[in-house]
Amino acid sequence: MKGEIKKYDVIIAGASFAGLAVASKIKKGNILLIDRHEIGSFQSSACGTSVKMVKDVGCEESILKTFDALTVHTKNTVTDISIPLQFCTIDYKKFCKKLAAQNNADFLKATIRGIKDSAVVTSGGDFNADIIVDCTGWDAVLAASVEKGYVDREMLSFGIETEVPYEDNKLRFFVDPDIIKNGAAWIFPCNGTARFGVGSYAGDTQILKNLEKFVSSYGLKTGELHGGFFCYCLKEPVIKSMFVVGCAAGQTLPLTGEGIRRSVYFGLRCGEIIQRVLDNKISLERGLEEYRKYALKGEKRYADLLKAQKKLPALANWELNAICKGLSIGPVAKKAWKIYEGI
Ligand SMILES: Cc1cc2nc3c(=O)[nH]c(=O)nc-3n(C[C@H](O)[C@H](O)[C@H](O)COP(=O)(O)OP(=O)(O)OC[C@H]3O[C@@H](n4cnc5c(N)ncnc54)[C@H](O)[C@@H]3O)c2cc1C
């Protein structure tokens, strides 16, 4: 009927790490998953994450290379820091496709514009649902449309990357103002290629020159680019009766910019809770409350990492070297990792 708004049990806005994780846990019900890109077609990150998480969601086929240590470069020193949790680089498309195969949702390729009169408004029509989940990344399209000021542009980092042919076996971070001030650079090897990137904690988008210089210092040329903003400020994960998951809720960690693992784990938990709501085991209110508690439990850690992120640019090179040296000592690294890891 003309003008009738189609109703779903659950609408999930955004079909990347967080959205696909939420959807994978909802086995019953009528679900609509919406994204402006085809699933897995729009990589924005270096896709470095934990092997455990990738295996937990059955996406090990997407693993490109694994690492047992981080290598930190300062102006004049290179330090290997072993990490108790094995990391890997993944093929974004493969990961998303594998995770997407686990859901029963209808997929709509459309641009989401916001919420109007409780309907989700998209370029492909308007839709209603009892349960709405915003997984649209840093611009949190739905949460921001019902709560003005939800996205604080002062709390965004910006990163840009290129993947070029290059062989390496180390996951490298660079804290060196000659490469980028108030930020970091990285090289994440894949298989025969590596993702070279630079990121600005200040959200500076004019960093292409920094990337080009960084890449050319390895005798290479910048290829195709990708990247974008990410929010490093943990935010309210429940807005009205909407779940907000992943980068949309600021679940990317400050300092390292690691957000994939957390988006997936928070998404899985959110999906489990929603399934219990659909099964009438708990009310929606109780589900929202449970998710909120879970998502905010690392608040202090975010605050500590944010403090470190703010202090980092002011540290002298010798101080950076002293920190790296400390972290290269096994037991110290283990303790630091425990604080960092959390989930
Ligand atoms: C350059 C860079 C490198 C990074 N490297 C790493 C890394 O190596 N490891 C790591 O753990 N984290 C990394 N991050 C952070 C990581 O990318 C995020 O934490 C992660 O992508 C968050 O996942 P998400 O699903 O919440 O959001 P996103 O991955 O941002 O997904 C949001 C989805 O919503 C869709 N969407 C957004 N707006 C709309 C709209 N209006 N209509 C329809 N669809 C919409 C998008 O198309 C997208 O598919 C990096 C970030 C950047 C910018």
Short mmCIF file of C-alpha atoms and ligand atoms in Angstrom, two decimals:
data_model
loop_
_atom_site.label_atom_id
_atom_site.label_comp_id
_atom_site.label_asym_id
_atom_site.label_seq_id
_atom_site.Cartn_x
_atom_site.Cartn_y
_atom_site.Cartn_z
CA MET A 1 0.00 0.00 0.00
CA LYS A 2 1.32 3.46 -0.95
CA GLY A 3 2.98 5.29 1.95
CA GLU A 4 3.06 2.20 4.17
CA ILE A 5 6.32 1.84 6.10
CA LYS A 6 7.71 -1.68 6.18
CA LYS A 7 8.21 -3.00 9.68
CA TYR A 8 11.05 -5.21 10.93
CA ASP A 9 11.82 -6.67 14.35
CA VAL A 10 15.34 -5.27 14.19
CA ILE A 11 17.07 -2.69 12.01
CA ILE A 12 20.87 -2.64 12.04
CA ALA A 13 22.37 0.47 10.46
CA GLY A 14 25.91 -0.13 9.17
CA ALA A 15 27.27 -3.48 7.96
CA SER A 16 30.93 -3.45 8.87
CA PHE A 17 32.58 -4.99 11.97
CA ALA A 18 30.00 -3.94 14.56
CA GLY A 19 26.86 -4.32 12.44
CA LEU A 20 27.82 -7.73 11.07
CA ALA A 21 28.70 -8.97 14.57
CA VAL A 22 25.32 -7.86 15.93
CA ALA A 23 23.48 -9.49 13.02
CA SER A 24 25.41 -12.77 13.40
CA LYS A 25 23.89 -13.38 16.81
CA ILE A 26 20.24 -12.81 15.91
CA LYS A 27 18.95 -16.11 14.64
CA LYS A 28 15.22 -15.50 14.80
CA GLY A 29 13.18 -12.50 13.79
CA ASN A 30 12.87 -10.23 10.87
CA ILE A 31 16.08 -8.24 10.47
CA LEU A 32 17.09 -5.46 8.11
CA LEU A 33 20.78 -4.65 7.70
CA ILE A 34 21.53 -1.42 5.85
CA ASP A 35 24.76 -0.01 4.45
CA ARG A 36 25.59 2.42 1.67
CA HIS A 37 28.29 0.04 0.38
CA GLU A 38 28.17 -3.61 -0.59
CA ILE A 39 29.33 -5.74 2.31
CA GLY A 40 33.14 -5.86 2.54
CA SER A 41 33.68 -3.45 -0.31
CA PHE A 42 34.75 -0.36 1.63
CA GLN A 43 37.82 -0.93 3.77
CA SER A 44 38.78 2.05 5.88
CA SER A 45 41.33 0.57 8.25
CA ALA A 46 44.67 -1.25 8.46
CA CYS A 47 42.73 -4.31 9.63
CA GLY A 48 45.18 -5.35 12.31
CA THR A 49 43.40 -7.32 14.99
CA SER A 50 43.68 -10.29 17.33
CA VAL A 51 43.86 -13.80 15.93
CA LYS A 52 41.64 -14.96 18.79
CA MET A 53 38.81 -12.64 17.84
CA VAL A 54 39.02 -13.65 14.18
CA LYS A 55 38.84 -17.32 15.20
CA ASP A 56 36.05 -16.66 17.71
CA VAL A 57 33.85 -15.50 14.85
CA GLY A 58 34.95 -18.25 12.47
CA CYS A 59 36.69 -15.90 10.03
CA GLU A 60 40.22 -17.38 10.12
CA GLU A 61 40.22 -17.68 6.33
CA SER A 62 40.63 -13.91 6.25
CA ILE A 63 43.99 -13.95 8.10
CA LEU A 64 46.87 -12.66 5.98
CA LYS A 65 49.82 -12.60 8.37
CA THR A 66 50.32 -13.15 12.10
CA PHE A 67 52.55 -11.36 14.63
CA ASP A 68 53.75 -12.07 18.16
CA ALA A 69 55.31 -8.67 18.77
CA LEU A 70 54.94 -4.98 18.04
CA THR A 71 57.95 -3.08 16.79
CA VAL A 72 58.02 0.55 17.88
CA HIS A 73 60.19 3.06 16.02
CA THR A 74 61.12 6.37 17.58
CA LYS A 75 63.43 8.93 15.98
CA ASN A 76 66.56 6.88 16.62
CA THR A 77 65.52 3.58 18.20
CA VAL A 78 63.68 0.44 17.20
CA THR A 79 62.21 -1.72 19.96
CA ASP A 80 60.45 -5.09 19.76
CA ILE A 81 57.71 -5.47 22.36
CA SER A 82 56.26 -8.92 22.71
CA ILE A 83 52.49 -9.13 23.09
CA PRO A 84 50.72 -11.99 24.86
CA LEU A 85 47.89 -11.90 22.34
CA GLN A 86 48.80 -12.86 18.81
CA PHE A 87 47.81 -10.26 16.25
CA CYS A 88 47.18 -10.55 12.53
CA THR A 89 46.27 -8.56 9.49
CA ILE A 90 43.06 -9.60 7.77
CA ASP A 91 41.52 -9.35 4.34
CA TYR A 92 38.58 -7.02 5.04
CA LYS A 93 36.38 -8.33 2.27
CA LYS A 94 36.87 -11.99 3.24
CA PHE A 95 36.30 -11.23 6.92
CA CYS A 96 33.06 -9.35 6.24
CA LYS A 97 31.75 -11.96 3.79
CA LYS A 98 32.42 -14.80 6.26
CA LEU A 99 30.75 -12.92 9.10
CA ALA A 100 27.84 -11.86 6.89
CA ALA A 101 27.22 -15.50 5.93
CA GLN A 102 26.24 -16.08 9.55
CA ASN A 103 23.19 -13.81 9.53
CA ASN A 104 19.64 -14.16 8.27
CA ALA A 105 19.06 -10.48 7.65
CA ASP A 106 17.68 -8.77 4.56
CA PHE A 107 20.40 -6.50 3.21
CA LEU A 108 19.58 -3.08 1.79
CA LYS A 109 22.19 -1.00 0.01
CA ALA A 110 21.12 2.54 0.79
CA THR A 111 22.27 5.73 2.47
CA ILE A 112 20.80 6.19 5.91
CA ARG A 113 19.68 9.74 6.60
CA GLY A 114 18.42 9.57 10.17
CA ILE A 115 15.29 8.93 12.19
CA LYS A 116 12.02 10.73 11.56
CA ASP A 117 8.81 10.01 13.45
CA SER A 118 10.50 6.85 14.77
CA ALA A 119 11.17 5.51 11.25
CA VAL A 120 14.65 4.95 9.86
CA VAL A 121 14.86 7.16 6.78
CA THR A 122 17.04 5.93 3.92
CA SER A 123 17.57 6.59 0.22
CA GLY A 124 15.85 3.22 -0.32
CA GLY A 125 12.72 4.02 1.67
CA ASP A 126 11.65 4.36 5.29
CA PHE A 127 11.53 1.46 7.74
CA ASN A 128 10.25 0.84 11.25
CA ALA A 129 11.44 -1.59 13.88
CA ASP A 130 10.97 -2.30 17.57
CA ILE A 131 14.72 -2.52 17.97
CA ILE A 132 17.20 -0.22 16.25
CA VAL A 133 20.98 -0.58 16.34
CA ASP A 134 23.33 2.15 15.14
CA CYS A 135 26.62 0.73 13.83
CA THR A 136 27.35 3.48 11.31
CA GLY A 137 30.85 4.32 12.52
CA TRP A 138 32.20 7.69 13.63
CA ASP A 139 29.29 9.75 12.28
CA ALA A 140 26.70 7.69 14.22
CA VAL A 141 23.99 8.74 11.79
CA LEU A 142 21.00 7.51 13.78
CA ALA A 143 22.17 8.40 17.29
CA ALA A 144 23.20 11.85 16.09
CA SER A 145 19.84 12.41 14.45
CA VAL A 146 17.99 11.88 17.74
CA GLU A 147 20.57 13.45 20.03
CA LYS A 148 22.15 16.65 18.79
CA GLY A 149 25.82 16.89 19.68
CA TYR A 150 26.24 13.10 19.94
CA VAL A 151 29.18 13.35 17.54
CA ASP A 152 31.88 15.63 18.93
CA ARG A 153 34.15 16.59 16.04
CA GLU A 154 36.85 17.56 18.52
CA MET A 155 37.15 13.93 19.60
CA LEU A 156 37.99 12.38 16.25
CA SER A 157 41.28 11.05 14.96
CA PHE A 158 41.93 10.86 11.25
CA GLY A 159 44.00 8.26 9.44
CA ILE A 160 45.00 7.62 5.86
CA GLU A 161 46.60 4.53 4.33
CA THR A 162 47.88 2.91 1.21
CA GLU A 163 48.56 -0.77 0.53
CA VAL A 164 51.66 -1.30 -1.59
CA PRO A 165 53.84 -4.25 -2.59
CA TYR A 166 56.30 -4.71 0.29
CA GLU A 167 57.59 -7.71 2.25
CA ASP A 168 57.97 -7.46 6.01
CA ASN A 169 57.40 -9.65 9.05
CA LYS A 170 56.86 -7.04 11.72
CA LEU A 171 53.89 -5.02 12.85
CA ARG A 172 55.48 -1.59 13.04
CA PHE A 173 54.41 1.62 14.77
CA PHE A 174 56.28 4.90 14.42
CA VAL A 175 56.14 7.61 17.06
CA ASP A 176 58.26 10.21 15.38
CA PRO A 177 57.34 13.90 14.88
CA ASP A 178 59.44 13.94 11.71
CA ILE A 179 56.85 11.59 10.18
CA ILE A 180 53.78 13.04 11.88
CA LYS A 181 53.30 15.39 14.79
CA ASN A 182 50.59 14.53 17.31
CA GLY A 183 49.97 11.16 15.80
CA ALA A 184 51.57 7.93 14.71
CA ALA A 185 52.47 6.04 11.58
CA TRP A 186 52.39 2.32 10.92
CA ILE A 187 53.35 -0.47 8.56
CA PHE A 188 51.10 -3.53 8.76
CA PRO A 189 52.38 -6.29 6.48
CA CYS A 190 49.92 -8.52 4.67
CA ASN A 191 51.20 -11.14 2.23
CA GLY A 192 53.47 -9.56 -0.33
CA THR A 193 52.00 -6.15 0.44
CA ALA A 194 51.93 -3.85 3.44
CA ARG A 195 49.53 -1.17 4.67
CA PHE A 196 51.45 2.04 5.24
CA GLY A 197 49.48 4.61 7.21
CA VAL A 198 49.64 7.84 9.15
CA GLY A 199 47.12 9.00 11.71
CA SER A 200 46.51 12.33 13.38
CA TYR A 201 45.15 12.42 16.93
CA ALA A 202 44.04 15.99 16.21
CA GLY A 203 41.80 14.80 13.39
CA ASP A 204 43.96 16.67 10.85
CA THR A 205 42.82 15.62 7.38
CA GLN A 206 45.75 17.29 5.57
CA ILE A 207 48.19 14.43 6.11
CA LEU A 208 48.53 12.97 2.63
CA LYS A 209 51.95 14.65 2.27
CA ASN A 210 53.07 12.95 5.50
CA LEU A 211 52.01 9.59 4.08
CA GLU A 212 53.72 10.21 0.75
CA LYS A 213 56.96 11.18 2.47
CA PHE A 214 56.76 8.18 4.79
CA VAL A 215 56.15 5.74 1.93
CA SER A 216 58.86 7.29 -0.23
CA SER A 217 61.37 6.90 2.64
CA TYR A 218 61.07 3.16 1.84
CA GLY A 219 61.69 3.83 -1.85
CA LEU A 220 58.01 3.20 -2.62
CA LYS A 221 55.15 5.14 -4.17
CA THR A 222 51.75 5.71 -2.58
CA GLY A 223 49.04 3.69 -4.29
CA GLU A 224 45.28 3.73 -3.79
CA LEU A 225 44.22 5.45 -0.60
CA HIS A 226 41.71 4.66 2.09
CA GLY A 227 41.03 5.77 5.63
CA GLY A 228 38.80 8.13 7.53
CA PHE A 229 37.88 9.35 10.97
CA PHE A 230 37.43 7.35 14.11
CA CYS A 231 36.06 8.44 17.44
CA TYR A 232 38.31 7.77 20.45
CA CYS A 233 35.94 9.00 23.12
CA LEU A 234 33.76 6.35 24.76
CA LYS A 235 30.17 7.56 24.49
CA GLU A 236 26.73 6.74 25.79
CA PRO A 237 25.94 3.38 24.13
CA VAL A 238 22.16 3.67 24.54
CA ILE A 239 20.30 6.61 23.06
CA LYS A 240 16.58 6.62 23.83
CA SER A 241 15.77 3.00 23.07
CA MET A 242 18.53 2.56 20.49
CA PHE A 243 21.67 0.43 20.85
CA VAL A 244 24.83 2.16 19.59
CA VAL A 245 27.76 -0.16 18.83
CA GLY A 246 31.36 0.09 17.61
CA CYS A 247 32.99 3.28 16.46
CA ALA A 248 29.56 4.97 16.57
CA ALA A 249 29.69 4.61 20.37
CA GLY A 250 33.36 5.62 20.53
CA GLN A 251 34.50 2.07 21.23
CA THR A 252 37.79 2.51 19.37
CA LEU A 253 40.62 2.79 21.89
CA PRO A 254 42.52 6.06 22.22
CA LEU A 255 46.31 5.97 21.68
CA THR A 256 46.43 2.84 19.49
CA GLY A 257 43.23 3.41 17.49
CA GLU A 258 42.41 -0.27 17.88
CA GLY A 259 38.69 -0.67 17.34
CA ILE A 260 37.94 -3.78 15.30
CA ARG A 261 38.21 -6.28 18.13
CA ARG A 262 36.03 -4.18 20.40
CA SER A 263 33.44 -3.42 17.72
CA VAL A 264 33.08 -7.14 17.10
CA TYR A 265 32.92 -8.22 20.75
CA PHE A 266 30.51 -5.44 21.71
CA GLY A 267 28.48 -6.29 18.63
CA LEU A 268 28.31 -9.97 19.54
CA ARG A 269 27.13 -9.14 23.04
CA CYS A 270 24.57 -6.67 21.71
CA GLY A 271 23.25 -9.28 19.27
CA GLU A 272 22.93 -11.90 22.01
CA ILE A 273 20.98 -9.46 24.17
CA ILE A 274 18.67 -8.58 21.27
CA GLN A 275 18.00 -12.28 20.64
CA ARG A 276 16.92 -12.66 24.27
CA VAL A 277 14.61 -9.67 23.88
CA LEU A 278 13.08 -11.22 20.73
CA ASP A 279 12.64 -14.51 22.61
CA ASN A 280 10.74 -12.59 25.33
CA LYS A 281 13.30 -13.70 27.90
CA ILE A 282 13.99 -10.10 28.89
CA SER A 283 12.31 -6.77 28.15
CA LEU A 284 13.86 -4.28 25.74
CA GLU A 285 14.48 -1.93 28.68
CA ARG A 286 16.39 -4.65 30.52
CA GLY A 287 18.33 -5.49 27.34
CA LEU A 288 19.33 -1.87 26.84
CA GLU A 289 20.41 -1.62 30.46
CA GLU A 290 22.50 -4.82 30.22
CA TYR A 291 24.21 -3.65 27.05
CA ARG A 292 24.87 -0.20 28.53
CA LYS A 293 26.54 -1.70 31.58
CA TYR A 294 28.68 -4.02 29.48
CA ALA A 295 29.72 -1.32 27.02
CA LEU A 296 30.72 1.17 29.72
CA LYS A 297 32.66 -1.18 31.92
CA GLY A 298 36.04 -0.11 30.50
CA GLU A 299 35.39 3.60 30.99
CA LYS A 300 38.40 4.18 33.23
CA ARG A 301 40.75 2.43 30.82
CA TYR A 302 39.57 4.70 28.01
CA ALA A 303 40.22 7.71 30.20
CA ASP A 304 43.76 6.47 31.01
CA LEU A 305 44.56 5.73 27.37
CA LEU A 306 43.22 9.14 26.40
CA LYS A 307 45.55 10.74 28.95
CA ALA A 308 48.45 8.82 27.39
CA GLN A 309 47.36 9.90 23.89
CA LYS A 310 47.35 13.54 25.00
CA LYS A 311 50.76 13.25 26.67
CA LEU A 312 52.47 11.39 23.85
CA PRO A 313 53.25 14.37 21.55
CA ALA A 314 54.88 16.26 24.41
CA LEU A 315 57.27 13.45 25.35
CA ALA A 316 60.95 13.89 24.55
CA ASN A 317 62.54 11.22 22.41
CA TRP A 318 64.56 9.88 25.36
CA GLU A 319 61.33 9.50 27.35
CA LEU A 320 59.73 7.55 24.51
CA ASN A 321 62.81 5.35 24.31
CA ALA A 322 62.74 4.74 28.07
CA ILE A 323 59.05 3.70 27.86
CA CYS A 324 59.75 1.36 24.95
CA LYS A 325 62.72 -0.14 26.77
CA GLY A 326 60.54 -0.76 29.82
CA LEU A 327 57.85 -2.38 27.68
CA SER A 328 60.40 -4.63 26.01
CA ILE A 329 60.96 -6.38 29.36
CA GLY A 330 58.71 -9.46 29.35
CA PRO A 331 56.89 -9.11 32.70
CA VAL A 332 56.40 -5.35 32.20
CA ALA A 333 54.95 -5.96 28.74
CA LYS A 334 52.61 -8.58 30.17
CA LYS A 335 51.34 -6.25 32.89
CA ALA A 336 50.91 -3.33 30.48
CA TRP A 337 49.06 -5.58 28.08
CA LYS A 338 46.69 -6.76 30.80
CA ILE A 339 45.75 -3.19 31.53
CA TYR A 340 45.38 -2.41 27.84
CA GLU A 341 43.52 -5.48 26.75
CA GLY A 342 40.56 -5.63 29.09
CA ILE A 343 38.45 -7.82 26.85
C1 LIG B 1 43.19 4.64 8.79
C2 LIG B 1 42.61 3.78 9.87
C3 LIG B 1 43.28 2.63 10.26
C4 LIG B 1 42.76 1.83 11.28
N1 LIG B 1 43.41 0.68 11.59
C5 LIG B 1 42.89 -0.15 12.53
C6 LIG B 1 43.52 -1.39 12.80
O1 LIG B 1 44.51 -1.78 12.18
N2 LIG B 1 42.98 -2.17 13.77
C7 LIG B 1 41.87 -1.81 14.48
O2 LIG B 1 41.44 -2.56 15.36
N3 LIG B 1 41.24 -0.64 14.21
C8 LIG B 1 41.71 0.19 13.24
N4 LIG B 1 41.05 1.35 12.93
C9 LIG B 1 39.78 1.64 13.63
C10 LIG B 1 38.68 0.78 13.00
O3 LIG B 1 38.62 1.06 11.63
C11 LIG B 1 37.31 1.05 13.63
O4 LIG B 1 37.41 0.92 15.02
C12 LIG B 1 36.30 0.05 13.09
O5 LIG B 1 36.20 0.14 11.69
C13 LIG B 1 34.95 0.27 13.72
O6 LIG B 1 34.03 -0.63 13.15
P1 LIG B 1 32.50 -0.22 13.02
O7 LIG B 1 31.80 -1.37 12.42
O8 LIG B 1 32.01 0.31 14.30
O9 LIG B 1 32.49 1.04 12.03
P2 LIG B 1 32.95 1.13 10.51
O10 LIG B 1 33.93 0.08 10.19
O11 LIG B 1 33.33 2.55 10.31
O12 LIG B 1 31.63 0.81 9.70
C14 LIG B 1 30.55 1.69 9.60
C15 LIG B 1 29.67 1.19 8.47
O13 LIG B 1 28.52 2.04 8.40
C16 LIG B 1 28.31 2.41 7.06
N5 LIG B 1 27.68 3.75 7.06
C17 LIG B 1 28.15 4.87 7.67
N6 LIG B 1 27.33 5.90 7.45
C18 LIG B 1 26.31 5.41 6.68
C19 LIG B 1 25.14 6.00 6.12
N7 LIG B 1 24.82 7.29 6.30
N8 LIG B 1 24.33 5.22 5.38
C20 LIG B 1 24.63 3.88 5.16
N9 LIG B 1 25.72 3.30 5.68
C21 LIG B 1 26.55 4.04 6.43
C22 LIG B 1 29.69 2.43 6.42
O14 LIG B 1 29.59 2.25 5.01
C23 LIG B 1 30.37 1.26 7.11
O15 LIG B 1 30.20 0.05 6.42
C24 LIG B 1 41.54 2.18 11.94
C25 LIG B 1 40.86 3.35 11.53
C26 LIG B 1 41.38 4.13 10.50
C27 LIG B 1 40.61 5.36 10.07
#
